[in-house]
């Protein structure tokens, strides 16, 4: 076991423990804006679907029910503009993090293979490569990478942590480059429904992929758009030649979404109203926090989408974390997401209206 754990970096969130204690000591309590975990209620129609499917004594299937696959294909076409999406083009997963962490292993990557991800990125892209003993590297522009030995290219638009959105033209260029070199492209689009100053586009859109899903997969989650982080509900869509073998591997591994969760996902993907309501909540909190941070002396970069504000005071991120913790506000240090984030902090919008108001007063 130590041989596996020794491949991994220190779990970053453990470093925040003393700062969390400082923030929690504030007389009015902590305002935790560090982890982007939803705090608003699960929409009632989704809860009802989960309860109605609670009597599920048998094993669910890894590929999900036909009704679930119908819901996914329908949403992908309706929301992302994809065309001619069949059941073979989709695959449910048990939340997106497990997929990111274990994808290189499931693809059979190992020593000598390379995995690439954005310079500022979700740390689990690197963890996945380390678990597979593959090489890993960060990029500013993926098309400037050496394609030799590059087996898996991660995109993330909208970005976690920065909220940066890749334009349709950028996506088209990158997809073309990856295909020309035979590089498998996975696009993490879990924040796609949370565009504020930009309208994020999926790699599944025909304007990006030319009407072909060859060599491309998009990753989607219901954690943020439907407040289902506790349900572990996500899915893949794209090239059947990639998803077919992944399905077989995941069958052997028992990586199946629970039957009640599958029913909940069907309800969630079939309803757009609750997504609009949740977007409005986040938009309001974003406006309040952004103005308060800027007034306090922060500069906000990117942040045109996603659930975060990428903020800096031009100092060490840990000095900023300490400064805010003294005011009872906990944020994530930017270097969790790569050395390029050393002077930034990530401020999540996932706090109640009351807690956001408290943070605004303190700032």
XYZ file of C-alpha atoms in Angstrom:
363
model
C 0.000 0.000 0.000
C 2.799 2.415 0.813
C 4.157 1.930 -2.714
C 0.901 3.366 -4.073
C 0.460 6.151 -1.528
C 4.086 7.212 -1.969
C 3.291 8.112 -5.587
C 0.798 10.721 -4.469
C 1.310 14.277 -3.237
C 0.200 15.303 0.235
C -3.569 15.711 0.280
C -3.703 19.504 -0.128
C -6.772 20.245 1.944
C -5.056 18.999 5.102
C -2.817 22.090 4.927
C -5.835 24.326 5.512
C -6.637 22.866 8.946
C -4.974 25.590 11.091
C -6.492 28.366 8.983
C -9.912 26.766 9.298
C -9.479 26.788 13.070
C -8.635 30.495 12.992
C -11.666 31.285 10.850
C -13.942 29.169 13.033
C -12.932 31.230 16.066
C -14.575 34.355 14.631
C -17.356 35.568 16.952
C -19.888 35.352 14.134
C -18.652 31.956 12.959
C -16.787 30.754 9.895
C -17.717 31.575 6.317
C -16.300 28.612 4.416
C -15.653 29.553 0.787
C -12.864 27.010 0.307
C -14.406 23.791 -0.999
C -17.008 24.159 -3.749
C -19.586 21.910 -2.127
C -23.267 22.771 -2.676
C -25.234 23.992 0.328
C -28.672 24.575 -1.212
C -31.431 21.935 -1.082
C -31.680 19.120 -3.586
C -34.657 20.068 -5.798
C -37.863 18.404 -4.659
C -38.591 16.607 -7.925
C -35.172 14.929 -7.712
C -35.690 13.895 -4.101
C -39.066 12.408 -5.010
C -37.524 10.416 -7.864
C -34.867 9.072 -5.498
C -37.434 8.050 -2.885
C -39.705 6.422 -5.473
C -36.786 4.215 -6.538
C -35.664 3.419 -2.995
C -36.996 -0.158 -3.170
C -34.122 -1.365 -5.382
C -32.923 -4.678 -3.975
C -31.146 -5.874 -7.105
C -27.794 -4.845 -8.530
C -27.878 -1.899 -10.924
C -26.002 -2.104 -14.219
C -22.855 -0.136 -14.956
C -24.322 1.150 -18.240
C -27.482 2.267 -16.428
C -31.104 1.733 -17.366
C -32.276 2.473 -20.910
C -34.284 5.346 -19.414
C -31.116 6.822 -17.940
C -29.279 6.571 -21.241
C -32.266 8.188 -22.966
C -32.108 11.050 -20.464
C -28.385 11.549 -21.029
C -28.548 11.423 -24.820
C -31.532 13.774 -24.821
C -29.769 16.298 -22.585
C -26.540 16.135 -24.586
C -28.435 16.933 -27.773
C -30.722 19.568 -26.246
C -28.197 21.393 -24.094
C -24.873 20.874 -25.872
C -26.070 20.935 -29.465
C -24.661 17.462 -30.156
C -26.142 15.450 -33.021
C -26.991 11.771 -33.545
C -26.071 10.727 -30.002
C -26.978 7.086 -29.279
C -26.707 4.925 -26.171
C -23.283 3.799 -27.381
C -22.116 7.414 -27.055
C -22.795 7.700 -23.303
C -21.633 6.113 -20.042
C -22.774 6.876 -16.470
C -20.003 7.259 -13.884
C -19.924 7.374 -10.093
C -19.225 11.084 -9.809
C -16.574 12.697 -11.991
C -13.671 12.559 -9.524
C -13.360 8.772 -9.562
C -13.232 8.884 -13.348
C -10.507 11.544 -13.389
C -8.429 9.662 -10.813
C -8.681 6.229 -12.413
C -8.983 7.020 -16.122
C -5.271 6.642 -16.993
C -5.244 3.257 -15.248
C -8.422 2.146 -17.021
C -6.941 3.257 -20.345
C -3.939 1.038 -19.678
C -1.452 3.895 -19.473
C 1.797 3.458 -17.604
C 5.508 4.291 -17.582
C 6.552 6.073 -20.772
C 3.039 7.359 -21.491
C 2.274 11.040 -20.930
C -0.811 12.778 -19.537
C -1.207 16.547 -19.938
C -3.519 19.031 -18.234
C -3.798 22.829 -17.858
C -1.140 24.811 -15.989
C -3.743 25.733 -13.374
C -5.926 22.701 -12.808
C -7.893 20.381 -10.594
C -5.171 18.363 -8.776
C -6.787 14.997 -9.566
C -5.598 15.102 -13.193
C -2.051 14.728 -11.866
C -3.133 12.157 -9.281
C -4.634 9.990 -12.030
C -1.366 9.972 -13.939
C 0.618 9.186 -10.795
C -1.648 6.259 -9.896
C -0.996 4.783 -13.349
C 2.753 5.527 -13.090
C 2.450 7.604 -16.242
C 4.354 10.830 -16.812
C 2.444 14.068 -16.362
C 2.928 17.665 -17.418
C 1.078 20.960 -17.351
C 0.557 23.214 -20.366
C -0.409 26.758 -21.299
C -1.378 25.850 -24.864
C -1.754 22.117 -25.495
C -0.873 22.453 -29.171
C 2.657 23.451 -28.113
C 3.198 20.096 -26.399
C 5.446 17.440 -27.875
C 2.907 14.886 -29.170
C 5.363 11.978 -28.878
C 4.078 9.618 -26.186
C 1.200 11.931 -25.258
C -1.698 9.529 -24.744
C -4.240 11.587 -22.801
C -4.962 15.305 -23.064
C -7.239 16.938 -20.494
C -9.136 20.112 -21.268
C -11.123 21.946 -18.597
C -13.532 24.625 -19.760
C -14.924 26.344 -17.754
C -11.818 26.008 -15.640
C -11.529 24.997 -12.035
C -10.042 27.087 -10.421
C -9.842 30.132 -12.705
C -13.253 30.146 -14.403
C -11.559 30.639 -17.774
C -13.593 29.569 -20.809
C -12.083 28.278 -24.065
C -13.732 29.802 -27.120
C -15.299 27.724 -29.869
C -12.357 28.630 -32.108
C -9.800 27.520 -29.502
C -11.620 24.249 -28.913
C -11.824 23.557 -32.645
C -8.092 24.180 -33.053
C -7.173 21.930 -30.123
C -9.495 19.097 -31.211
C -7.985 19.237 -34.703
C -4.445 19.143 -33.321
C -5.155 16.216 -31.001
C -6.765 14.215 -33.787
C -3.900 14.899 -36.168
C -1.537 13.291 -33.649
C -3.812 10.469 -32.503
C -4.118 11.865 -28.962
C -7.184 10.990 -26.903
C -8.891 14.163 -25.663
C -11.047 14.282 -22.534
C -12.833 17.573 -21.898
C -13.933 18.231 -18.303
C -17.086 20.319 -18.754
C -18.590 19.959 -15.277
C -19.168 23.730 -14.943
C -20.553 24.250 -18.437
C -23.997 25.348 -17.205
C -22.474 28.100 -15.065
C -21.300 30.662 -17.602
C -21.563 34.311 -16.464
C -19.596 36.520 -18.836
C -19.126 33.816 -21.462
C -21.244 31.071 -23.016
C -19.218 27.849 -22.667
C -19.248 25.435 -25.615
C -18.793 21.666 -25.486
C -16.357 19.668 -27.595
C -19.443 17.672 -28.594
C -20.801 20.611 -30.573
C -20.561 19.948 -34.329
C -18.955 23.352 -34.921
C -16.063 22.138 -32.762
C -15.738 18.496 -33.807
C -16.940 18.678 -37.418
C -19.777 16.272 -36.734
C -17.501 13.433 -35.556
C -16.882 12.203 -32.005
C -13.707 10.343 -32.947
C -11.095 10.656 -30.213
C -13.077 12.995 -27.957
C -15.012 12.493 -24.718
C -16.761 15.101 -22.590
C -17.212 14.739 -18.823
C -20.337 16.097 -17.115
C -21.499 16.192 -13.516
C -24.772 16.920 -11.751
C -23.034 17.939 -8.530
C -23.072 21.680 -9.144
C -25.921 22.310 -11.573
C -28.410 20.204 -9.561
C -26.876 20.225 -6.035
C -26.219 16.472 -6.291
C -22.658 16.253 -4.980
C -23.898 13.836 -2.325
C -25.465 11.571 -4.944
C -22.237 10.955 -6.939
C -23.889 11.391 -10.321
C -22.003 12.107 -13.542
C -21.567 10.770 -17.066
C -19.351 10.647 -20.126
C -20.361 11.315 -23.725
C -18.417 10.945 -26.939
C -16.488 8.354 -28.933
C -18.077 4.855 -28.659
C -14.711 3.287 -29.506
C -13.414 4.672 -26.196
C -16.546 4.263 -24.092
C -17.161 0.634 -25.121
C -13.917 -0.709 -23.611
C -14.312 1.574 -20.589
C -17.764 0.075 -20.014
C -16.327 -3.456 -20.028
C -13.541 -2.501 -17.614
C -15.965 -0.767 -15.297
C -18.258 -3.814 -15.334
C -15.401 -5.904 -13.981
C -14.697 -3.239 -11.371
C -18.308 -2.914 -10.250
C -18.309 0.828 -10.904
C -22.067 1.270 -10.977
C -24.298 4.168 -10.068
C -26.937 3.138 -7.527
C -30.427 2.516 -8.901
C -32.057 5.314 -6.861
C -29.384 7.729 -8.062
C -30.023 6.707 -11.658
C -33.694 7.559 -11.181
C -32.732 10.909 -9.663
C -30.476 11.712 -12.624
C -33.321 11.022 -15.057
C -35.470 13.550 -13.207
C -32.633 16.092 -12.998
C -31.717 15.956 -16.683
C -35.358 16.240 -17.705
C -35.944 19.513 -15.868
C -34.313 22.844 -16.712
C -36.230 25.025 -14.239
C -34.276 23.983 -11.153
C -31.009 24.702 -12.986
C -32.205 28.229 -13.757
C -33.192 28.792 -10.112
C -29.814 27.594 -8.859
C -27.970 29.727 -11.425
C -29.823 32.795 -10.142
C -28.727 32.005 -6.585
C -25.105 31.715 -7.616
C -25.274 34.828 -9.801
C -26.485 36.894 -6.851
C -23.785 35.559 -4.518
C -21.143 36.075 -7.192
C -22.064 39.719 -7.668
C -21.975 40.444 -3.934
C -18.681 38.654 -3.299
C -16.983 40.076 -6.371
C -17.812 43.659 -5.433
C -16.750 43.115 -1.821
C -13.424 41.550 -2.816
C -12.594 44.304 -5.290
C -13.484 46.975 -2.722
C -11.211 45.184 -0.241
C -8.276 45.482 -2.647
C -8.429 42.260 -4.635
C -8.076 41.891 -8.386
C -10.290 39.273 -10.044
C -8.910 37.441 -13.092
C -10.906 35.314 -15.540
C -13.871 34.037 -13.466
C -16.202 34.417 -16.454
C -17.767 31.060 -15.568
C -17.827 28.278 -12.915
C -18.470 28.509 -9.183
C -15.372 30.449 -8.165
C -13.715 33.850 -8.147
C -10.001 33.723 -8.899
C -8.638 36.571 -6.785
C -5.273 38.095 -5.880
C -3.783 40.849 -3.730
C -0.355 40.423 -5.326
C 1.075 38.488 -2.384
C 1.652 34.874 -1.362
C -1.610 32.951 -1.488
C -0.972 31.728 2.056
C -0.652 35.312 3.316
C -4.032 35.996 1.725
C -5.512 32.838 3.256
C -4.264 33.968 6.677
C -5.560 37.527 6.159
C -9.050 36.265 5.351
C -9.026 33.588 8.056
C -8.517 36.330 10.654
C -11.807 37.741 9.388
C -13.502 34.382 9.690
C -13.414 33.654 5.950
C -11.807 30.473 4.619
C -10.669 30.268 0.984
C -8.522 27.875 -1.035
C -4.879 28.831 -1.742
C -4.097 29.041 -5.433
C -1.033 26.807 -5.256
C -3.348 23.850 -4.637
C -3.921 24.066 -8.396
C -0.321 24.490 -9.507
C 2.681 26.771 -8.903
C 1.181 29.366 -11.252
C -1.484 30.018 -8.615
C 1.004 31.044 -5.924
C -0.399 34.594 -5.613
C -4.105 33.754 -6.015
C -6.908 32.343 -3.925
C -10.029 30.548 -5.091
C -13.221 31.904 -3.549
C -16.218 29.584 -3.870
C -19.783 30.805 -4.311
C -21.099 27.785 -2.417
C -22.272 29.316 0.833
C -25.735 30.276 1.980
C -27.028 33.777 1.349
C -26.672 34.484 5.068
C -23.017 33.396 5.136
C -22.211 35.302 1.938
C -23.751 38.414 3.485
C -21.553 37.892 6.562
C -18.435 37.660 4.381
C -19.404 40.826 2.542
C -19.821 42.721 5.836
C -16.424 41.579 7.071
C -14.706 42.532 3.822
